[in-house]
CSV table of C-alpha atoms in Angstrom, one decimal:
chain,number,residue,atom,x,y,z
N,1,GLN,CA,-71.3,-54.3,-42.3
N,2,VAL,CA,-67.5,-54.2,-41.8
N,3,GLN,CA,-65.7,-54.3,-38.7
N,4,LEU,CA,-62.3,-53.3,-37.6
N,5,GLN,CA,-60.2,-54.1,-34.5
N,6,GLU,CA,-56.7,-52.6,-33.6
N,7,SER,CA,-54.4,-55.1,-32.3
N,8,GLY,CA,-50.6,-54.3,-30.8
N,9,PRO,CA,-48.7,-53.4,-27.4
N,10,GLY,CA,-50.0,-51.2,-24.7
N,11,LEU,CA,-46.7,-50.0,-23.8
N,12,VAL,CA,-43.8,-49.2,-25.6
N,13,LYS,CA,-40.4,-47.8,-24.9
N,14,PRO,CA,-39.0,-44.1,-25.9
N,15,SER,CA,-37.1,-44.6,-29.3
N,16,GLY,CA,-38.6,-48.0,-29.6
N,17,THR,CA,-41.0,-48.9,-32.6
N,18,LEU,CA,-44.6,-48.9,-32.4
N,19,SER,CA,-46.4,-51.9,-34.7
N,20,LEU,CA,-50.6,-51.8,-35.0
N,21,THR,CA,-52.4,-53.9,-36.7
N,22,CYS,CA,-55.7,-53.6,-37.9
N,23,ILE,CA,-58.3,-56.6,-38.4
N,24,VAL,CA,-60.7,-56.1,-40.5
N,25,SER,CA,-63.7,-58.5,-40.8
N,26,SER,CA,-67.2,-58.9,-42.7
N,27,GLY,CA,-65.4,-57.1,-45.4
N,28,SER,CA,-62.2,-57.1,-47.5
N,29,ILE,CA,-59.3,-55.4,-47.4
N,30,SER,CA,-59.0,-55.1,-51.0
N,31,SER,CA,-62.1,-53.6,-51.8
N,32,ARG,CA,-61.4,-49.7,-53.3
N,33,ASN,CA,-61.7,-47.8,-50.0
N,34,TRP,CA,-59.1,-46.0,-48.0
N,35,TRP,CA,-57.9,-47.4,-44.9
N,36,THR,CA,-57.3,-44.7,-42.1
N,37,TRP,CA,-55.4,-44.5,-39.0
N,38,VAL,CA,-56.3,-41.6,-36.8
N,39,ARG,CA,-55.0,-40.8,-33.0
N,40,GLN,CA,-56.0,-39.1,-30.0
N,41,ALA,CA,-53.6,-37.9,-27.3
N,42,PRO,CA,-54.9,-37.7,-23.9
N,43,GLY,CA,-57.6,-35.2,-23.5
N,44,LYS,CA,-56.5,-33.9,-26.8
N,45,GLY,CA,-58.4,-33.6,-30.3
N,46,LEU,CA,-58.3,-36.4,-33.3
N,47,GLU,CA,-54.9,-36.4,-35.7
N,48,TRP,CA,-55.2,-37.9,-38.9
N,49,ILE,CA,-51.7,-40.1,-38.9
N,50,GLY,CA,-52.0,-41.3,-42.6
N,51,GLU,CA,-53.8,-44.2,-45.0
N,52,ILE,CA,-53.8,-46.7,-47.5
N,53,TYR,CA,-55.5,-47.4,-50.9
N,54,ASP,CA,-55.6,-50.7,-52.9
N,55,GLY,CA,-52.6,-51.1,-54.5
N,56,GLY,CA,-50.6,-50.0,-51.7
N,57,ILE,CA,-51.2,-46.1,-52.3
N,58,THR,CA,-50.0,-44.4,-49.1
N,59,ASN,CA,-50.7,-40.8,-47.9
N,60,TYR,CA,-49.1,-39.7,-44.8
N,61,ASN,CA,-49.1,-36.8,-42.6
N,62,PRO,CA,-45.9,-34.7,-42.9
N,63,SER,CA,-45.8,-34.0,-39.3
N,64,LEU,CA,-45.3,-38.5,-38.8
N,65,LYS,CA,-44.0,-39.3,-42.5
N,66,SER,CA,-40.1,-39.4,-41.2
N,67,ARG,CA,-41.1,-41.7,-38.8
N,68,LEU,CA,-44.5,-43.6,-40.4
N,69,THR,CA,-45.0,-46.8,-42.5
N,70,ILE,CA,-48.8,-48.0,-43.6
N,71,SER,CA,-48.8,-51.3,-45.2
N,72,PHE,CA,-51.1,-53.8,-45.9
N,73,ASP,CA,-51.1,-57.7,-45.4
N,74,LYS,CA,-53.7,-59.1,-47.8
N,75,SER,CA,-53.4,-62.8,-46.7
N,76,LYS,CA,-54.7,-61.9,-43.2
N,77,ASN,CA,-57.2,-58.9,-44.5
N,78,GLU,CA,-55.8,-56.4,-42.2
N,79,PHE,CA,-53.4,-53.1,-42.4
N,80,SER,CA,-50.7,-52.1,-40.4
N,81,LEU,CA,-48.8,-49.0,-39.1
N,82,LYS,CA,-45.3,-48.7,-38.0
N,83,LEU,CA,-44.2,-45.4,-35.9
N,84,LYS,CA,-40.7,-45.2,-35.1
N,85,SER,CA,-38.4,-43.4,-32.8
N,86,LEU,CA,-41.0,-42.9,-30.0
N,87,THR,CA,-41.3,-39.9,-27.6
N,88,ALA,CA,-44.1,-39.4,-24.6
N,89,ALA,CA,-45.8,-37.2,-27.3
N,90,ASP,CA,-47.1,-40.3,-29.5
N,91,THR,CA,-48.8,-41.5,-26.5
N,92,ALA,CA,-52.3,-41.8,-27.6
N,93,VAL,CA,-55.2,-43.8,-28.6
N,94,TYR,CA,-54.8,-45.0,-32.1
N,95,TYR,CA,-57.7,-45.8,-34.4
N,96,CYS,CA,-58.2,-47.6,-37.5
N,97,ALA,CA,-61.0,-46.7,-39.8
N,98,ARG,CA,-62.2,-47.1,-43.3
N,99,ASP,CA,-63.4,-44.6,-45.5
N,100,HIS,CA,-67.4,-43.9,-46.3
N,101,SER,CA,-67.9,-41.1,-48.8
N,102,SER,CA,-66.0,-37.5,-49.8
N,103,GLY,CA,-62.9,-38.3,-47.1
N,104,SER,CA,-65.3,-39.2,-44.5
N,105,SER,CA,-64.5,-42.2,-41.8
N,106,GLY,CA,-67.4,-44.3,-41.6
N,107,TYR,CA,-66.1,-47.3,-40.1
N,108,TRP,CA,-64.0,-47.4,-36.8
N,109,GLY,CA,-62.2,-49.9,-34.7
N,110,GLN,CA,-62.5,-49.4,-30.4
N,111,GLY,CA,-59.1,-48.1,-30.5
N,112,THR,CA,-56.4,-49.1,-28.4
N,113,LEU,CA,-54.1,-47.0,-25.6
N,114,VAL,CA,-50.3,-46.9,-26.5
N,115,THR,CA,-48.4,-45.4,-24.1
N,116,VAL,CA,-44.6,-44.3,-24.4
N,117,SER,CA,-42.6,-44.6,-21.1
N,118,SER,CA,-39.8,-46.6,-20.0
Q,1,ASP,CA,-52.1,-27.7,-43.5
Q,2,ILE,CA,-56.1,-26.4,-43.3
Q,3,GLN,CA,-56.7,-25.2,-39.8
Q,4,MET,CA,-59.8,-26.0,-38.4
Q,5,THR,CA,-61.9,-24.2,-35.5
Q,6,GLN,CA,-64.3,-25.0,-33.4
Q,7,SER,CA,-66.8,-22.8,-31.4
Q,8,PRO,CA,-67.6,-23.2,-28.6
Q,9,SER,CA,-64.9,-25.2,-27.1
Q,10,SER,CA,-67.9,-26.6,-24.8
Q,11,LEU,CA,-71.7,-25.8,-24.0
Q,12,SER,CA,-73.9,-26.6,-21.3
Q,13,ALA,CA,-77.8,-27.7,-22.7
Q,14,SER,CA,-80.8,-29.5,-21.4
Q,15,VAL,CA,-82.9,-32.0,-22.8
Q,16,GLY,CA,-84.9,-30.4,-25.7
Q,17,ASP,CA,-82.9,-27.5,-26.5
Q,18,ARG,CA,-81.3,-26.6,-29.9
Q,19,VAL,CA,-78.3,-26.7,-29.9
Q,20,THR,CA,-75.7,-25.1,-32.7
Q,21,ILE,CA,-71.4,-25.8,-33.2
Q,22,THR,CA,-69.3,-23.4,-35.9
Q,23,CYS,CA,-66.4,-24.8,-37.6
Q,24,ARG,CA,-64.3,-22.7,-40.0
Q,25,ALA,CA,-61.7,-23.8,-42.2
Q,26,SER,CA,-58.4,-21.6,-42.8
Q,27,GLN,CA,-59.4,-21.8,-46.5
Q,28,ALA,CA,-62.1,-22.3,-48.7
Q,29,ILE,CA,-62.9,-26.1,-48.7
Q,30,SER,CA,-66.1,-26.6,-50.9
Q,31,ASN,CA,-68.1,-28.6,-49.2
Q,32,TYR,CA,-65.4,-31.4,-47.8
Q,33,LEU,CA,-66.6,-30.9,-44.1
Q,34,ASN,CA,-67.6,-34.0,-41.7
Q,35,TRP,CA,-68.7,-34.1,-38.4
Q,36,TYR,CA,-68.2,-36.9,-35.7
Q,37,GLN,CA,-69.7,-37.4,-32.5
Q,38,GLN,CA,-67.6,-39.1,-29.7
Q,39,ARG,CA,-68.8,-40.0,-26.3
Q,40,PRO,CA,-66.3,-41.0,-23.3
Q,41,GLY,CA,-64.4,-44.0,-23.8
Q,42,GLU,CA,-65.6,-44.6,-27.2
Q,43,ALA,CA,-64.6,-44.3,-30.9
Q,44,PRO,CA,-65.7,-41.5,-33.3
Q,45,GLN,CA,-68.8,-42.1,-35.1
Q,46,LEU,CA,-69.8,-40.3,-38.1
Q,47,LEU,CA,-72.9,-38.1,-38.1
Q,48,ILE,CA,-72.6,-35.8,-41.3
Q,49,TYR,CA,-70.2,-35.9,-44.4
Q,50,ALA,CA,-70.0,-33.5,-47.3
Q,51,SER,CA,-71.2,-31.1,-45.1
Q,52,PHE,CA,-75.1,-31.8,-45.1
Q,53,ASN,CA,-75.6,-35.6,-45.7
Q,54,LEU,CA,-76.8,-37.3,-42.7
Q,55,TYR,CA,-74.7,-40.9,-42.5
Q,56,SER,CA,-77.2,-44.0,-42.3
Q,57,GLY,CA,-78.6,-44.9,-39.2
Q,58,VAL,CA,-78.4,-41.1,-38.0
Q,59,PRO,CA,-81.2,-39.2,-36.5
Q,60,SER,CA,-82.9,-36.6,-38.1
Q,61,ARG,CA,-82.8,-34.0,-35.6
Q,62,PHE,CA,-79.0,-34.0,-36.6
Q,63,SER,CA,-77.9,-31.5,-39.5
Q,64,GLY,CA,-75.2,-30.0,-41.1
Q,65,SER,CA,-74.8,-26.9,-43.5
Q,66,GLY,CA,-72.1,-24.6,-45.1
Q,67,SER,CA,-69.9,-24.0,-47.7
Q,68,GLY,CA,-66.6,-22.8,-48.1
Q,69,THR,CA,-64.9,-22.0,-44.5
Q,70,ASP,CA,-68.0,-21.5,-42.5
Q,71,PHE,CA,-70.0,-24.9,-41.1
Q,72,THR,CA,-72.5,-25.6,-39.1
Q,73,LEU,CA,-73.9,-28.6,-36.5
Q,74,THR,CA,-77.2,-28.7,-35.8
Q,75,ILE,CA,-79.3,-30.6,-33.1
Q,76,SER,CA,-82.7,-29.4,-33.2
Q,77,SER,CA,-84.0,-30.9,-30.1
Q,78,LEU,CA,-80.9,-32.1,-27.7
Q,79,GLN,CA,-81.3,-35.9,-26.3
Q,80,PRO,CA,-79.5,-37.6,-23.7
Q,81,GLU,CA,-77.7,-39.8,-25.7
Q,82,ASP,CA,-76.2,-36.4,-27.3
Q,83,PHE,CA,-74.2,-35.5,-24.6
Q,84,ALA,CA,-70.9,-35.7,-26.0
Q,85,THR,CA,-67.7,-34.2,-27.5
Q,86,TYR,CA,-68.3,-33.3,-31.4
Q,87,HIS,CA,-65.4,-33.1,-33.9
Q,88,CYS,CA,-65.2,-31.3,-37.4
Q,89,GLN,CA,-62.9,-32.6,-39.9
Q,90,GLN,CA,-62.2,-31.4,-43.4
Q,91,SER,CA,-61.6,-33.7,-46.4
Q,92,TYR,CA,-60.7,-31.7,-48.8
Q,93,SER,CA,-57.0,-31.8,-48.6
Q,94,LYS,CA,-54.8,-34.3,-47.1
Q,95,PRO,CA,-53.3,-34.4,-44.8
Q,96,TYR,CA,-57.1,-34.0,-43.2
Q,97,THR,CA,-57.3,-32.1,-40.4
Q,98,PHE,CA,-59.7,-32.2,-37.1
Q,99,GLY,CA,-61.1,-29.3,-35.4
Q,100,GLN,CA,-60.7,-29.3,-31.4
Q,101,GLY,CA,-63.4,-30.3,-30.2
Q,102,THR,CA,-66.8,-29.1,-29.3
Q,103,LYS,CA,-67.9,-30.6,-25.5
Q,104,VAL,CA,-72.1,-31.1,-24.8
Q,105,GLU,CA,-72.3,-31.1,-21.2
Q,106,ILE,CA,-75.5,-31.0,-19.4
C-alpha cells in the first residue's frame, strides 16, 4: 500500500521559509487523489494546511494562504510545501497524507517536527 | 470555517468499558465526518469515514453514527491499545477542520 515520508529541516529561523517534501512510495503521485498537509502544534489539535490534486489543483487554508505554496514534483513522485514568513506559531509536527474517501485521509506520513527559532 | 467541538476533552475509563465521544459541528455537514485515533508520538490513523464507515483493518468494536451537526464515536469494549487521543474532522467544506481532540486515559 502507498507509503508517505516527510523530509525537511528540523529547525528554521523566524521570518525564513519552510520547505518540506513528502516522498510517496508504493503508489503514484499521478493517481487521482488529494495529497494533503496537516500540522499539529505541540500539545494542540490538528490543523488542515492545504491540498493538491492531479493536474495541480490546490486548496489552501485561508489562514495560511498568503504564505503557502503546495506543488508536485512528479518526476520524483513527491509533493512539497513551502511556507514563508515563519514565526514561532508555525512550530509544529507537519504531516503529509493522502485521501481515502469523502475527504478523509487514509494514509499518513510519520510526521516531522519543525521548530521555528533563532 | 466550520467549527468542530468534541466532548469530553478527556475521559478516564477501564479495559472493557463502553466509551462514547461526541462531536458537534457549527453548521450542518451531512455525513461528512471522519474519526481518527492518535497514539502518543504517532501520526493519526483513520478509524471511521463518512460518519459510520469503518476503515479497512479497524476493529469492529469501533462504530460511528450521526448526521447533520451531531456525531458519535463509540468503542464497545475498550482495549489496552485504545488508550489514545481521538479527533473528529469535517470534510464537508474547505478548509477541513478538526475538533480539539478527546484523550482517553486509563
